[in-house]
mmCIF file of C-alpha atoms in Angstrom:
data_model
loop_
_atom_site.group_PDB
_atom_site.id
_atom_site.type_symbol
_atom_site.label_atom_id
_atom_site.label_comp_id
_atom_site.label_asym_id
_atom_site.label_seq_id
_atom_site.Cartn_x
_atom_site.Cartn_y
_atom_site.Cartn_z
ATOM 1 C CA MET A 1364 0.000 0.000 0.000
ATOM 2 C CA THR A 1365 1.137 3.508 -0.720
ATOM 3 C CA ARG A 1366 0.505 6.151 1.927
ATOM 4 C CA ASP A 1367 2.158 9.465 1.061
ATOM 5 C CA ILE A 1368 2.196 10.910 4.588
ATOM 6 C CA VAL A 1369 5.914 11.553 4.884
ATOM 7 C CA ASP A 1370 6.878 14.641 6.889
ATOM 8 C CA HIS A 1371 8.962 16.375 4.227
ATOM 9 C CA ALA A 1372 10.668 18.554 6.822
ATOM 10 C CA MET A 1373 12.342 15.338 7.951
ATOM 11 C CA VAL A 1374 13.489 14.326 4.463
ATOM 12 C CA GLY A 1375 16.831 15.437 3.096
ATOM 13 C CA ALA A 1376 17.916 15.626 -0.519
ATOM 14 C CA LEU A 1377 17.873 12.215 -2.152
ATOM 15 C CA HIS A 1378 20.852 11.748 -4.453
ATOM 16 C CA LEU A 1379 19.912 9.914 -7.646
ATOM 17 C CA ARG A 1380 22.518 8.113 -9.684
ATOM 18 C CA ALA A 1381 21.503 6.628 -13.030
ATOM 19 C CA LEU A 1382 23.511 3.573 -14.091
ATOM 20 C CA SER A 1383 23.844 1.893 -17.469
ATOM 21 C CA GLY A 1384 23.801 -1.860 -17.918
ATOM 22 C CA VAL A 1385 27.607 -1.799 -17.863
ATOM 23 C CA ASP A 1386 28.008 0.563 -14.927
ATOM 24 C CA PHE A 1387 25.780 -1.303 -12.520
ATOM 25 C CA GLN A 1388 27.909 -4.427 -12.695
ATOM 26 C CA HIS A 1389 30.731 -2.453 -11.079
ATOM 27 C CA ASP A 1390 28.590 -0.547 -8.602
ATOM 28 C CA PRO A 1391 29.538 -1.713 -5.089
ATOM 29 C CA SER A 1392 26.974 -3.083 -2.634
ATOM 30 C CA VAL A 1393 27.302 -0.650 0.223
ATOM 31 C CA GLU A 1394 25.271 0.107 3.296
ATOM 32 C CA HIS A 1395 22.667 2.887 3.401
ATOM 33 C CA VAL A 1396 22.208 2.930 -0.393
ATOM 34 C CA ALA A 1397 19.040 1.810 -2.175
ATOM 35 C CA PHE A 1398 19.552 0.075 -5.515
ATOM 36 C CA GLN A 1399 16.747 -0.102 -8.040
ATOM 37 C CA THR A 1400 16.261 -1.563 -11.482
ATOM 38 C CA SER A 1401 14.105 0.505 -13.859
ATOM 39 C CA THR A 1402 11.473 3.012 -12.679
ATOM 40 C CA ILE A 1403 7.869 2.904 -11.518
ATOM 41 C CA ASN A 1404 6.933 5.072 -14.529
ATOM 42 C CA ALA A 1405 8.300 2.394 -16.870
ATOM 43 C CA LEU A 1406 6.296 -0.262 -15.038
ATOM 44 C CA MET A 1407 3.188 1.941 -15.187
ATOM 45 C CA GLU A 1408 3.621 2.086 -18.974
ATOM 46 C CA GLY A 1409 3.671 -1.711 -19.306
ATOM 47 C CA MET A 1410 7.395 -2.433 -19.496
ATOM 48 C CA PHE A 1411 7.047 -5.847 -17.861
ATOM 49 C CA GLU A 1412 9.889 -7.753 -19.532
ATOM 50 C CA GLY A 1413 12.643 -8.521 -17.055
ATOM 51 C CA ASP A 1414 16.018 -6.907 -17.577
ATOM 52 C CA MET A 1415 18.152 -7.852 -14.582
ATOM 53 C CA SER A 1416 18.497 -11.361 -13.171
ATOM 54 C CA ILE A 1417 17.689 -12.055 -9.543
ATOM 55 C CA ALA A 1418 21.280 -13.200 -9.040
ATOM 56 C CA GLN A 1419 22.506 -9.775 -10.241
ATOM 57 C CA LEU A 1420 19.938 -7.968 -8.116
ATOM 58 C CA LEU A 1421 20.951 -9.813 -4.944
ATOM 59 C CA ARG A 1422 24.524 -8.589 -5.367
ATOM 60 C CA HIS A 1423 23.186 -5.172 -4.414
ATOM 61 C CA GLY A 1424 20.998 -5.992 -1.438
ATOM 62 C CA ASP A 1425 19.537 -8.591 0.886
ATOM 63 C CA LEU A 1426 16.185 -6.924 1.597
ATOM 64 C CA GLY A 1427 13.716 -5.586 -0.911
ATOM 65 C CA ILE A 1428 10.497 -5.736 -2.902
ATOM 66 C CA GLY A 1429 9.496 -5.799 -6.564
ATOM 67 C CA THR A 1430 8.110 -8.126 -9.203
ATOM 68 C CA ILE A 1431 9.393 -10.635 -11.750
ATOM 69 C CA ASP A 1432 9.342 -11.097 -15.514
ATOM 70 C CA ARG A 1433 5.949 -10.422 -17.145
ATOM 71 C CA LEU A 1434 4.664 -9.084 -13.812
ATOM 72 C CA ASP A 1435 4.184 -12.655 -12.586
ATOM 73 C CA GLY A 1436 3.542 -11.906 -8.897
ATOM 74 C CA GLU A 1437 4.732 -9.826 -5.971
ATOM 75 C CA MET A 1438 8.359 -10.317 -4.910
ATOM 76 C CA VAL A 1439 9.778 -10.165 -1.384
ATOM 77 C CA ILE A 1440 13.518 -10.326 -0.653
ATOM 78 C CA LEU A 1441 14.321 -11.287 2.904
ATOM 79 C CA ASP A 1442 17.720 -12.288 4.332
ATOM 80 C CA GLY A 1443 19.127 -12.465 0.824
ATOM 81 C CA GLU A 1444 16.482 -14.849 -0.507
ATOM 82 C CA ALA A 1445 13.864 -13.926 -3.100
ATOM 83 C CA PHE A 1446 10.282 -15.197 -3.002
ATOM 84 C CA VAL A 1447 7.354 -14.429 -5.273
ATOM 85 C CA ILE A 1448 3.646 -14.687 -4.500
ATOM 86 C CA ASP A 1449 1.502 -15.363 -7.572
ATOM 87 C CA ALA A 1450 -2.108 -14.418 -8.299
ATOM 88 C CA GLU A 1451 -3.309 -17.610 -6.576
ATOM 89 C CA GLY A 1452 -1.479 -16.653 -3.389
ATOM 90 C CA VAL A 1453 1.124 -19.399 -3.842
ATOM 91 C CA VAL A 1454 4.602 -18.579 -2.511
ATOM 92 C CA ARG A 1455 7.650 -19.949 -4.283
ATOM 93 C CA ALA A 1456 11.385 -19.301 -4.266
ATOM 94 C CA VAL A 1457 12.636 -17.307 -7.249
ATOM 95 C CA PRO A 1458 15.398 -18.979 -9.292
ATOM 96 C CA ASP A 1459 18.577 -16.947 -9.756
ATOM 97 C CA GLU A 1460 18.132 -16.791 -13.535
ATOM 98 C CA THR A 1461 14.645 -15.238 -13.322
ATOM 99 C CA ARG A 1462 14.612 -11.630 -14.464
ATOM 100 C CA THR A 1463 12.925 -8.627 -12.893
ATOM 101 C CA PRO A 1464 11.505 -5.541 -14.640
ATOM 102 C CA PHE A 1465 11.310 -3.555 -11.404
ATOM 103 C CA ALA A 1466 12.720 -4.022 -7.899
ATOM 104 C CA VAL A 1467 14.380 -2.031 -5.137
ATOM 105 C CA VAL A 1468 16.817 -3.514 -2.613
ATOM 106 C CA CYS A 1469 19.339 -2.438 -0.010
ATOM 107 C CA ARG A 1470 22.105 -3.963 2.050
ATOM 108 C CA PHE A 1471 20.003 -3.885 5.219
ATOM 109 C CA SER A 1472 21.921 -2.413 8.139
ATOM 110 C CA PRO A 1473 19.289 -1.030 10.524
ATOM 111 C CA SER A 1474 20.119 1.890 12.765
ATOM 112 C CA VAL A 1475 16.735 1.703 14.520
ATOM 113 C CA ASP A 1476 15.454 -1.334 16.409
ATOM 114 C CA THR A 1477 12.244 -0.863 18.356
ATOM 115 C CA LEU A 1478 9.330 -2.896 19.710
ATOM 116 C CA LEU A 1479 5.788 -2.181 18.552
ATOM 117 C CA ASP A 1480 2.915 -2.671 20.964
ATOM 118 C CA GLY A 1481 -0.353 -3.111 19.080
ATOM 119 C CA PRO A 1482 -2.887 -3.307 17.864
ATOM 120 C CA LEU A 1483 -1.616 -0.860 15.244
ATOM 121 C CA PRO A 1484 -3.707 -0.493 12.061
ATOM 122 C CA PHE A 1485 -1.867 0.585 8.927
ATOM 123 C CA ASP A 1486 -2.019 4.339 9.507
ATOM 124 C CA ALA A 1487 -0.877 3.966 13.121
ATOM 125 C CA LEU A 1488 1.939 1.668 11.995
ATOM 126 C CA VAL A 1489 3.351 4.148 9.484
ATOM 127 C CA GLU A 1490 3.091 6.929 12.052
ATOM 128 C CA GLN A 1491 5.224 4.809 14.390
ATOM 129 C CA LEU A 1492 7.699 4.085 11.600
ATOM 130 C CA ASP A 1493 7.883 7.793 10.735
ATOM 131 C CA SER A 1494 8.417 8.668 14.384
ATOM 132 C CA ALA A 1495 11.183 6.090 14.786
ATOM 133 C CA SER A 1496 12.933 6.837 11.486
ATOM 134 C CA GLN A 1497 15.919 9.114 11.454
ATOM 135 C CA SER A 1498 16.119 12.138 9.143
ATOM 136 C CA ARG A 1499 17.147 10.342 5.967
ATOM 137 C CA SER A 1500 15.806 10.695 2.441
ATOM 138 C CA PHE A 1501 14.539 7.138 2.268
ATOM 139 C CA SER A 1502 13.764 4.421 4.771
ATOM 140 C CA ALA A 1503 13.975 0.670 4.343
ATOM 141 C CA PHE A 1504 12.149 -1.280 7.012
ATOM 142 C CA ARG A 1505 11.412 -4.757 8.253
ATOM 143 C CA VAL A 1506 8.699 -5.449 10.820
ATOM 144 C CA ASP A 1507 8.713 -8.975 12.277
ATOM 145 C CA GLY A 1508 5.793 -10.033 14.435
ATOM 146 C CA ASP A 1509 2.204 -11.154 14.694
ATOM 147 C CA PHE A 1510 -0.322 -9.576 12.348
ATOM 148 C CA SER A 1511 -4.081 -9.583 11.893
ATOM 149 C CA ASP A 1512 -6.631 -8.390 9.346
ATOM 150 C CA LEU A 1513 -4.243 -8.622 6.427
ATOM 151 C CA ARG A 1514 -5.588 -7.767 2.987
ATOM 152 C CA LEU A 1515 -3.100 -8.839 0.327
ATOM 153 C CA ARG A 1516 -2.970 -8.813 -3.437
ATOM 154 C CA SER A 1517 -1.061 -10.116 -6.410
ATOM 155 C CA VAL A 1518 -1.457 -10.061 -10.177
ATOM 156 C CA PRO A 1519 -1.257 -12.710 -12.926
ATOM 157 C CA ALA A 1520 1.525 -12.965 -15.493
ATOM 158 C CA GLN A 1521 0.961 -10.793 -18.574
ATOM 159 C CA SER A 1522 1.506 -11.471 -22.279
ATOM 160 C CA PRO A 1523 2.513 -9.029 -25.022
ATOM 161 C CA PRO A 1524 1.260 -6.578 -26.041
ATOM 162 C CA PHE A 1525 1.435 -5.550 -22.401
ATOM 163 C CA PRO A 1526 -1.290 -3.330 -20.924
ATOM 164 C CA SER A 1527 -0.591 -0.530 -18.452
ATOM 165 C CA LEU A 1528 -0.092 -1.351 -14.784
ATOM 166 C CA VAL A 1529 -3.380 0.372 -13.923
ATOM 167 C CA GLU A 1530 -5.220 -1.960 -16.318
ATOM 168 C CA VAL A 1531 -3.518 -5.005 -14.782
ATOM 169 C CA THR A 1532 -4.406 -4.057 -11.225
ATOM 170 C CA ARG A 1533 -8.075 -3.711 -12.182
ATOM 171 C CA GLN A 1534 -7.954 -7.502 -12.503
ATOM 172 C CA GLN A 1535 -5.793 -8.177 -9.461
ATOM 173 C CA THR A 1536 -6.525 -10.955 -7.010
ATOM 174 C CA GLU A 1537 -7.126 -9.948 -3.384
ATOM 175 C CA TRP A 1538 -7.470 -12.136 -0.332
ATOM 176 C CA ALA A 1539 -7.806 -11.774 3.418
ATOM 177 C CA VAL A 1540 -5.668 -13.414 6.097
ATOM 178 C CA ALA A 1541 -7.175 -13.283 9.592
ATOM 179 C CA SER A 1542 -3.840 -13.722 11.378
ATOM 180 C CA ALA A 1543 -0.260 -14.598 10.522
ATOM 181 C CA THR A 1544 3.264 -14.460 11.875
ATOM 182 C CA GLY A 1545 5.910 -13.118 9.543
ATOM 183 C CA ALA A 1546 7.538 -9.978 8.222
ATOM 184 C CA LEU A 1547 6.507 -6.766 6.531
ATOM 185 C CA VAL A 1548 9.222 -5.538 4.165
ATOM 186 C CA GLY A 1549 9.198 -2.208 2.416
ATOM 187 C CA PHE A 1550 10.445 1.284 1.659
ATOM 188 C CA ARG A 1551 9.407 4.879 2.190
ATOM 189 C CA PHE A 1552 10.451 7.371 -0.472
ATOM 190 C CA PRO A 1553 9.739 11.116 -0.611
ATOM 191 C CA ASP A 1554 7.172 12.576 -2.978
ATOM 192 C CA ARG A 1555 9.878 14.404 -4.934
ATOM 193 C CA VAL A 1556 10.968 11.111 -6.566
ATOM 194 C CA ALA A 1557 7.470 10.110 -7.684
ATOM 195 C CA GLY A 1558 7.777 8.427 -11.060
ATOM 196 C CA VAL A 1559 11.244 7.108 -10.366
ATOM 197 C CA GLU A 1560 9.918 5.368 -7.256
ATOM 198 C CA VAL A 1561 6.581 4.896 -5.523
ATOM 199 C CA PRO A 1562 6.151 7.907 -3.220
ATOM 200 C CA GLY A 1563 5.290 7.213 0.401
ATOM 201 C CA TYR A 1564 5.100 3.741 1.942
ATOM 202 C CA HIS A 1565 5.159 0.573 -0.181
ATOM 203 C CA MET A 1566 5.309 -2.820 1.539
ATOM 204 C CA HIS A 1567 4.960 -6.547 0.955
ATOM 205 C CA PHE A 1568 4.334 -9.372 3.443
ATOM 206 C CA LEU A 1569 5.865 -12.837 3.801
ATOM 207 C CA SER A 1570 4.795 -15.298 6.478
ATOM 208 C CA GLU A 1571 7.331 -17.022 8.680
ATOM 209 C CA ASP A 1572 6.450 -20.432 7.239
ATOM 210 C CA ARG A 1573 6.733 -19.064 3.672
ATOM 211 C CA THR A 1574 3.178 -20.098 2.759
ATOM 212 C CA GLN A 1575 1.469 -16.683 2.611
ATOM 213 C CA GLY A 1576 2.347 -13.250 1.334
ATOM 214 C CA GLY A 1577 1.653 -10.510 -1.145
ATOM 215 C CA HIS A 1578 1.439 -6.774 -1.688
ATOM 216 C CA VAL A 1579 -0.031 -5.214 1.459
ATOM 217 C CA LEU A 1580 -3.303 -3.305 1.127
ATOM 218 C CA GLU A 1581 -4.256 -3.425 4.805
ATOM 219 C CA VAL A 1582 -2.663 -4.863 7.947
ATOM 220 C CA THR A 1583 -2.780 -4.556 11.724
ATOM 221 C CA VAL A 1584 0.316 -5.195 13.827
ATOM 222 C CA GLU A 1585 -0.613 -6.993 17.037
ATOM 223 C CA ARG A 1586 2.957 -7.017 18.324
ATOM 224 C CA GLY A 1587 6.216 -6.701 16.521
ATOM 225 C CA ARG A 1588 9.808 -5.593 16.189
ATOM 226 C CA ALA A 1589 10.577 -2.820 13.711
ATOM 227 C CA ARG A 1590 14.037 -2.384 12.268
ATOM 228 C CA ILE A 1591 14.722 0.607 10.052
ATOM 229 C CA ASP A 1592 17.597 1.496 7.753
ATOM 230 C CA GLY A 1593 17.894 4.670 5.718
ATOM 231 C CA GLY A 1594 20.060 6.730 3.475
ATOM 232 C CA ASP A 1595 20.340 9.540 0.962
ATOM 233 C CA ASP A 1596 21.411 7.669 -2.183
ATOM 234 C CA LEU A 1597 19.294 5.830 -4.749
ATOM 235 C CA HIS A 1598 21.149 4.100 -7.569
ATOM 236 C CA VAL A 1599 18.872 3.339 -10.529
ATOM 237 C CA GLU A 1600 19.881 0.897 -13.260
ATOM 238 C CA LEU A 1601 18.163 1.961 -16.488
ATOM 239 C CA PRO A 1602 17.357 -0.819 -18.974
ATOM 240 C CA SER A 1603 17.500 -0.081 -22.679
ATOM 241 C CA GLY A 1604 14.595 2.146 -23.648
ATOM 242 C CA VAL A 1605 13.977 3.458 -20.117
ATOM 243 C CA ALA A 1606 14.815 7.050 -19.207
ATOM 244 C CA LEU A 1607 15.153 8.417 -15.699
ATOM 245 C CA GLY A 1608 12.909 11.344 -16.596
ATOM 246 C CA THR A 1609 12.380 14.234 -14.218
ATOM 247 C CA PRO A 1610 11.922 13.031 -10.622
ATOM 248 C CA GLY A 1611 8.646 14.290 -9.230
ATOM 249 C CA GLU A 1612 6.935 14.521 -12.604
ATOM 250 C CA ALA A 1613 4.466 11.657 -12.432
ATOM 251 C CA ASP A 1614 0.774 10.869 -12.402
ATOM 252 C CA ARG A 1615 0.482 10.354 -8.663
ATOM 253 C CA ASP A 1616 -3.193 9.414 -8.886
ATOM 254 C CA ALA A 1617 -2.364 6.623 -11.351
ATOM 255 C CA ILE A 1618 0.471 5.348 -9.155
ATOM 256 C CA ARG A 1619 -1.791 5.458 -6.125
ATOM 257 C CA SER A 1620 -4.492 3.588 -8.037
ATOM 258 C CA ALA A 1621 -2.071 0.885 -9.157
ATOM 259 C CA GLU A 1622 -0.433 0.448 -5.764
ATOM 260 C CA SER A 1623 -3.289 0.998 -3.310
ATOM 261 C CA HIS A 1624 -6.402 -0.687 -4.716
#
């Protein structure tokens, strides 16, 4: 779910670095840097063919979210392992050779570690995460714990000619999970990078037993442990045919529609 409620007084200047397909292979995996392949604008326009392999992506981070080739499910990267949840809600490990058209990862090194005492519905959860986060341009977070009232979604694999992401999500599959133990994984980016990234909060869920997960539409934290990393640098690998564009110039309503409903 995307909730653009970031206190912009707390957000510094995010440094964007665009990388070519050659450059990114030599870009070091360092702490407090987010690494992304492609842009949310490209995904919105139906660029669903994978460019970077999961093996290449994992060189740049051990925690993250995204999707896989042809938009075949919602991806969660946890402890250096990639999982995808398909439109039937089935969780499976992602082979190294699978390609991704869009994903963001980081080398997770949390500077904040705090307990959450629920119940905390989604809005209360992000308020707690905002309060605990330090003044960095982006936040990467992991919340481990017990959850209730989860509403999750995924989408089916697409075939060319690809529709827009908004059209795909009109046919998304949603399901409810009354309670589960696992982890919420996600990022918070400032509004000024809308179009390059999803502005606000964007998170996926993966259960501890690796049997449930998906893109989070609603969730309540009953009790949990929040760990938060952050930084001021976003490195974006641009596939052939994808331009960085002007950060902040994006159809926010369309992004919100694709990511929140």
